[in-house]
Short mmCIF file of C-alpha atoms in Angstrom, two decimals:
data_model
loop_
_atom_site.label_atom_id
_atom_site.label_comp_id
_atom_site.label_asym_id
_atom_site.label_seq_id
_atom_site.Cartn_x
_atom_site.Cartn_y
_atom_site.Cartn_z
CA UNK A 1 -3.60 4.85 4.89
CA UNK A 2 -4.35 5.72 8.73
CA UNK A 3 -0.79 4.21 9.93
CA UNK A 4 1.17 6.11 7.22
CA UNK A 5 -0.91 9.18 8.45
CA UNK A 6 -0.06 8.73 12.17
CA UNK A 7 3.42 7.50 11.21
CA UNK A 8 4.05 11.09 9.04
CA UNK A 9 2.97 12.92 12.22
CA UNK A 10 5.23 11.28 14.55
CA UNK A 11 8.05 11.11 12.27
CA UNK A 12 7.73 13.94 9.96
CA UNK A 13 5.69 15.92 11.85
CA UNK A 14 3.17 16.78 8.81
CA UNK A 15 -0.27 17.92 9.75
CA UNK A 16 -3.18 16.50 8.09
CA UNK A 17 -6.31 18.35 8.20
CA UNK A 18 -9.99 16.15 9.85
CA UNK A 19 -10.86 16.32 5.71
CA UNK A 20 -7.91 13.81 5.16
CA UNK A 21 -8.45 11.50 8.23
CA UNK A 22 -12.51 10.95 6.99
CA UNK A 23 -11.14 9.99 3.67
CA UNK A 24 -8.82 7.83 4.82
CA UNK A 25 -11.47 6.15 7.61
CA UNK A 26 -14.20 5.71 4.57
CA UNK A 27 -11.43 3.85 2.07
CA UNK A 28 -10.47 1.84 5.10
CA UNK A 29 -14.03 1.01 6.21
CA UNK A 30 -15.11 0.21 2.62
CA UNK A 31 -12.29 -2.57 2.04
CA UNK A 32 -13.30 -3.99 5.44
CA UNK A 33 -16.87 -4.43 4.25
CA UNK A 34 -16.01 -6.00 0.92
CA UNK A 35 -13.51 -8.80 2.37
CA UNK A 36 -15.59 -9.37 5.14
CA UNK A 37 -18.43 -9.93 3.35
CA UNK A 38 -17.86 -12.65 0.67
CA UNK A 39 -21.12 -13.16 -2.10
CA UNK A 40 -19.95 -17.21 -2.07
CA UNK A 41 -20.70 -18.83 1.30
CA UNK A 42 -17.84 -20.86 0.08
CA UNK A 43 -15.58 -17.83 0.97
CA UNK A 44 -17.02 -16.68 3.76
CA UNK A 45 -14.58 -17.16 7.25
CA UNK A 46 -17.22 -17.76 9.61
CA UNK A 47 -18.58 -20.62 7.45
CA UNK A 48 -15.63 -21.64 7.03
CA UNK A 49 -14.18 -22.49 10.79
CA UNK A 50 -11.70 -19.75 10.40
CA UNK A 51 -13.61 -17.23 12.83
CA UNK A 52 -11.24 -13.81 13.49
CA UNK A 53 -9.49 -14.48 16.54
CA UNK A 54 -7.52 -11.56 18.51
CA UNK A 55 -3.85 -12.83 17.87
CA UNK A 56 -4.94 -12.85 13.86
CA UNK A 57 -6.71 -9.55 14.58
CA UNK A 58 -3.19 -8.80 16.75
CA UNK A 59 -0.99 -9.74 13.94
CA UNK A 60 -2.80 -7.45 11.22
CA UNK A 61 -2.34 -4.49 13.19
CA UNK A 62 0.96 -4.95 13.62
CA UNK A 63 1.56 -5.44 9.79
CA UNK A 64 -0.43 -2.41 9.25
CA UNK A 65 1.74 -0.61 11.39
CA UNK A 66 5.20 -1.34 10.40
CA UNK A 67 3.83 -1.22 6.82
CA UNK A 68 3.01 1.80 7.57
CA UNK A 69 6.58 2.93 9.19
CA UNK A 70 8.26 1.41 6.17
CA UNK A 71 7.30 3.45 4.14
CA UNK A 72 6.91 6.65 5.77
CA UNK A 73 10.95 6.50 7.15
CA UNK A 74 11.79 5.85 3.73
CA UNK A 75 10.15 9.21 2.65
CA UNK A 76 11.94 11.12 5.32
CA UNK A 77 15.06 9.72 4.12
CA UNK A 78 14.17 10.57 0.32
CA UNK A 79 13.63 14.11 1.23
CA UNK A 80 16.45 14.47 4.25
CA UNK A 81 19.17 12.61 2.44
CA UNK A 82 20.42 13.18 -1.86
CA UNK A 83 19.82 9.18 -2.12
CA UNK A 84 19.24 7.36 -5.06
CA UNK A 85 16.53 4.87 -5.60
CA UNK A 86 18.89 2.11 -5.83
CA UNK A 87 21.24 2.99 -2.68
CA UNK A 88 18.03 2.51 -0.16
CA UNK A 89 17.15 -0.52 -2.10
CA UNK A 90 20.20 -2.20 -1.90
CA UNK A 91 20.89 -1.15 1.71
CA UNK A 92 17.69 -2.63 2.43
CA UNK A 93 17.68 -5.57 0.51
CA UNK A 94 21.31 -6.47 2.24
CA UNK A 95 19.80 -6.14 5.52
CA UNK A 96 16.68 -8.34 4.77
CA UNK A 97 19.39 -10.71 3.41
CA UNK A 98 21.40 -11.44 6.43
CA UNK A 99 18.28 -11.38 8.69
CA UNK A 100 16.31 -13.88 6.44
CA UNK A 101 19.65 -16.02 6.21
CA UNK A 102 19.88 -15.70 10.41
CA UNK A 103 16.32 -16.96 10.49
CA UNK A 104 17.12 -20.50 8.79
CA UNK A 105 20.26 -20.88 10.23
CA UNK A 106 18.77 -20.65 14.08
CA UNK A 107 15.84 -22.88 12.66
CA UNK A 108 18.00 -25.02 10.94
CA UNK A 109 16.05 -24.87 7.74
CA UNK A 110 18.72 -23.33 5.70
CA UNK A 111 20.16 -27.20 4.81
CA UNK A 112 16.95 -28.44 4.25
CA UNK A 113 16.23 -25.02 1.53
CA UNK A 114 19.27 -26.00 -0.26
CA UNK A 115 18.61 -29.48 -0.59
CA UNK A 116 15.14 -28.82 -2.23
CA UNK A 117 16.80 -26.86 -4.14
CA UNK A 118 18.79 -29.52 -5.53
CA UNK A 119 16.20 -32.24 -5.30
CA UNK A 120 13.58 -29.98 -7.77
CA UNK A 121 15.89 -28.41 -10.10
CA UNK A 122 13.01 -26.98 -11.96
CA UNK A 123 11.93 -24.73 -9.19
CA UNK A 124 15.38 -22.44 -9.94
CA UNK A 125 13.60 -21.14 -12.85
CA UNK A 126 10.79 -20.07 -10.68
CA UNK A 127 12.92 -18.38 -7.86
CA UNK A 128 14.44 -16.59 -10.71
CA UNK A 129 11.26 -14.96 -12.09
CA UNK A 130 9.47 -14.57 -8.65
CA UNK A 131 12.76 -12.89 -7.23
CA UNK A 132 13.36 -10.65 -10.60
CA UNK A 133 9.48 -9.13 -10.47
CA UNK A 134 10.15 -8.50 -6.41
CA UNK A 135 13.37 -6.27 -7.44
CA UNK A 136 11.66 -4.46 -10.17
CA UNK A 137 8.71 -4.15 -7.73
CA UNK A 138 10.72 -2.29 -5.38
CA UNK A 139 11.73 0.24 -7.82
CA UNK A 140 8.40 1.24 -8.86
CA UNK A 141 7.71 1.37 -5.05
CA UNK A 142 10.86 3.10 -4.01
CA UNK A 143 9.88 5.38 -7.09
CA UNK A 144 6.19 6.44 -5.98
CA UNK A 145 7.34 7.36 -2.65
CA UNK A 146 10.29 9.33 -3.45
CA UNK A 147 8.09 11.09 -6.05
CA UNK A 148 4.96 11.28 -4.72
CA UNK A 149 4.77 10.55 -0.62
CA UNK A 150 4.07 7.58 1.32
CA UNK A 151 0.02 8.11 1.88
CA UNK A 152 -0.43 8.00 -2.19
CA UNK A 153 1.81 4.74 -2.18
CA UNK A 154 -0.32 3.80 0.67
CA UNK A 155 -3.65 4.97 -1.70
CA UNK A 156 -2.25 2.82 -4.24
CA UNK A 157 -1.87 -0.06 -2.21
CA UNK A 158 -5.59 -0.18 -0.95
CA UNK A 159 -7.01 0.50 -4.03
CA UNK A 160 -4.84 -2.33 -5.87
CA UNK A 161 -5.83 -4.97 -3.26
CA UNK A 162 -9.85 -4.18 -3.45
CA UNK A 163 -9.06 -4.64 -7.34
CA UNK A 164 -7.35 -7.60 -6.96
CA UNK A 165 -9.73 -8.65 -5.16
CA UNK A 166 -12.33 -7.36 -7.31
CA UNK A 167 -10.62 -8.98 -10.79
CA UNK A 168 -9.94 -12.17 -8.94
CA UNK A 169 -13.56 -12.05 -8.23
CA UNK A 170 -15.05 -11.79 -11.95
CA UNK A 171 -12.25 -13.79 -13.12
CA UNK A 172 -13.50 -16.86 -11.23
CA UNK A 173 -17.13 -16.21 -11.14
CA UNK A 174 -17.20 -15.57 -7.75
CA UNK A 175 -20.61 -13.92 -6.76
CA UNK A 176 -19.98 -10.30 -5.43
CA UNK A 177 -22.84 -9.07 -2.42
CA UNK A 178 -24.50 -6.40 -2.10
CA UNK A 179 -23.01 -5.61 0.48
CA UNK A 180 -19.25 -5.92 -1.15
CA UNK A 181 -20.63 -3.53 -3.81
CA UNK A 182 -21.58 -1.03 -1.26
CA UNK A 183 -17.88 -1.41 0.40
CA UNK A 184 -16.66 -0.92 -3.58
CA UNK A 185 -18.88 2.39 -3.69
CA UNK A 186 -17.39 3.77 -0.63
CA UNK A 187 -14.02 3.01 -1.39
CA UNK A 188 -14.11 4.60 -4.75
CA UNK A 189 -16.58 7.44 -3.75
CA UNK A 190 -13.76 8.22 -1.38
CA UNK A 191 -10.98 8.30 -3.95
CA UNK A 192 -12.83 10.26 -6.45
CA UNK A 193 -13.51 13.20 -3.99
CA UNK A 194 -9.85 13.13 -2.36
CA UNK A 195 -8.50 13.75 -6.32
CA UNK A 196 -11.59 16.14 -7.01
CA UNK A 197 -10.25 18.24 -3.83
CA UNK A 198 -6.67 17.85 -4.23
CA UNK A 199 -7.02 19.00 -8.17
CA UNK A 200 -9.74 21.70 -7.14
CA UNK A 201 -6.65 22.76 -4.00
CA UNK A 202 -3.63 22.63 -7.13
CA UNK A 203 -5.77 24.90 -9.63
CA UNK A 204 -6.65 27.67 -7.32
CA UNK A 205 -3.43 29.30 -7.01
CA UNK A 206 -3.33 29.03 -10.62
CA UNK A 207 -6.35 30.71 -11.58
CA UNK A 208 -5.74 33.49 -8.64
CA UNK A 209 -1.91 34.35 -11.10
CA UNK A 210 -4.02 34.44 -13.96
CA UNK A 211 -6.73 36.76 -12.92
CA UNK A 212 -3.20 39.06 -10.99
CA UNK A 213 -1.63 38.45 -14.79
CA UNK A 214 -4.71 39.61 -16.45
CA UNK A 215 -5.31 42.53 -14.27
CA UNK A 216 -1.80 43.66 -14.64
CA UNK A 217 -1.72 43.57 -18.46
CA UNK A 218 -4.58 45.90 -17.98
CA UNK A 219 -3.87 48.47 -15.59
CA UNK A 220 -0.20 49.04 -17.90
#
């Protein structure tokens, strides 16, 4: 939520008030806490030998970021350009495409992709569903931006990964902290209050025409 936040101000120069950025900070702090804190030792990266290191810490900021970019410059173009869903996602799409397909041909693994291909027949049926769900994906995401911004797509995001997470985690009977549940509590907390104020922001204007209606009606 932060990157999409500093990525609207640079790009679309929207202002977001210190109300917004604490939100934002608490959600964000909360999902740290619950993945970094695992209930099963089994899960837990320090046990593990897979201690945080700073090109790992290096490479989630930089997914963060252009996450973040992605979807913000695809709002701006929603609102500065008539585009259809389906014009950016094709556009995109094609350019992913021919950079993906550059990739394997400088690493010479395109050969080797297509004869796996060949060699597990059965796995065609699988590229088939995973790459249908990915296009229909992108038209619920294309959707929720155009519609309603990139920070809600980005407060849909983090809320679907700490349930995920959180599913996954009853699901398999994995033990959840108490520490985890705090992160949960924060994360949530946050949420709630950020619709609470945004509903309690929409019906104020309302209920200021009413009361203009009402006194109208009665001075005529």
């Amino acid at each position: 939520m932060i990157p999409v936040m500093v990525w609207s101000t640079i790009i679309m120069q929207k202002r977001y008030n210190g109300r917004d950025y604490l939100l934002s900070v608490l959600v964000t702090v909360g999902c740290f806490i619950f993945i970094l804190y695992p209930g099963s030792a089994d899960l837990n990266p320090q046990k593990r030998g897979r201690e945080n290191t700073v090109w790992g810490v290096s490479l989630m900021l930089g997914y963060l970021g252009f996450d973040g970019f992605t979807s913000t410059l695809q709002d701006k173009l929603f609102k500065g350009y008539s585009m259809e869903i389906q014009t950016q996602i094709f556009y995109t799409t094609s350019c992913s495409c021919l950079l993906s397909l550059s990739g394997l041909v400088l690493q010479g693994q395109l050969l080797p992709a297509i004869d796996f291909m060949f060699r597990h027949p059965d796995c065609f049926y699988d590229v088939a569903i995973l790459s249908t769900v990915a296009t229909a994906s992108q038209f619920f995401i294309s959707y929720t931006i155009r519609t309603f911004g990139a920070l809600t797509f980005a407060t849909i995001m983090t809320t679907r990964q700490l349930v995920s997470i959180l599913l996954s985690c009853i699901w398999f009977s994995h033990p959840l902290s108490g520490v985890q549940w705090i992160g949960a509590v924060i994360v949530f907390s946050a949420l709630y209050t950020k619709s609470f104020w945004r509903n309690k922001t929409t019906q104020k204007p309302i209920l200021i025409a009413h009361s203009q209606g009402a006194k109208s009606a009665t001075d005529s």
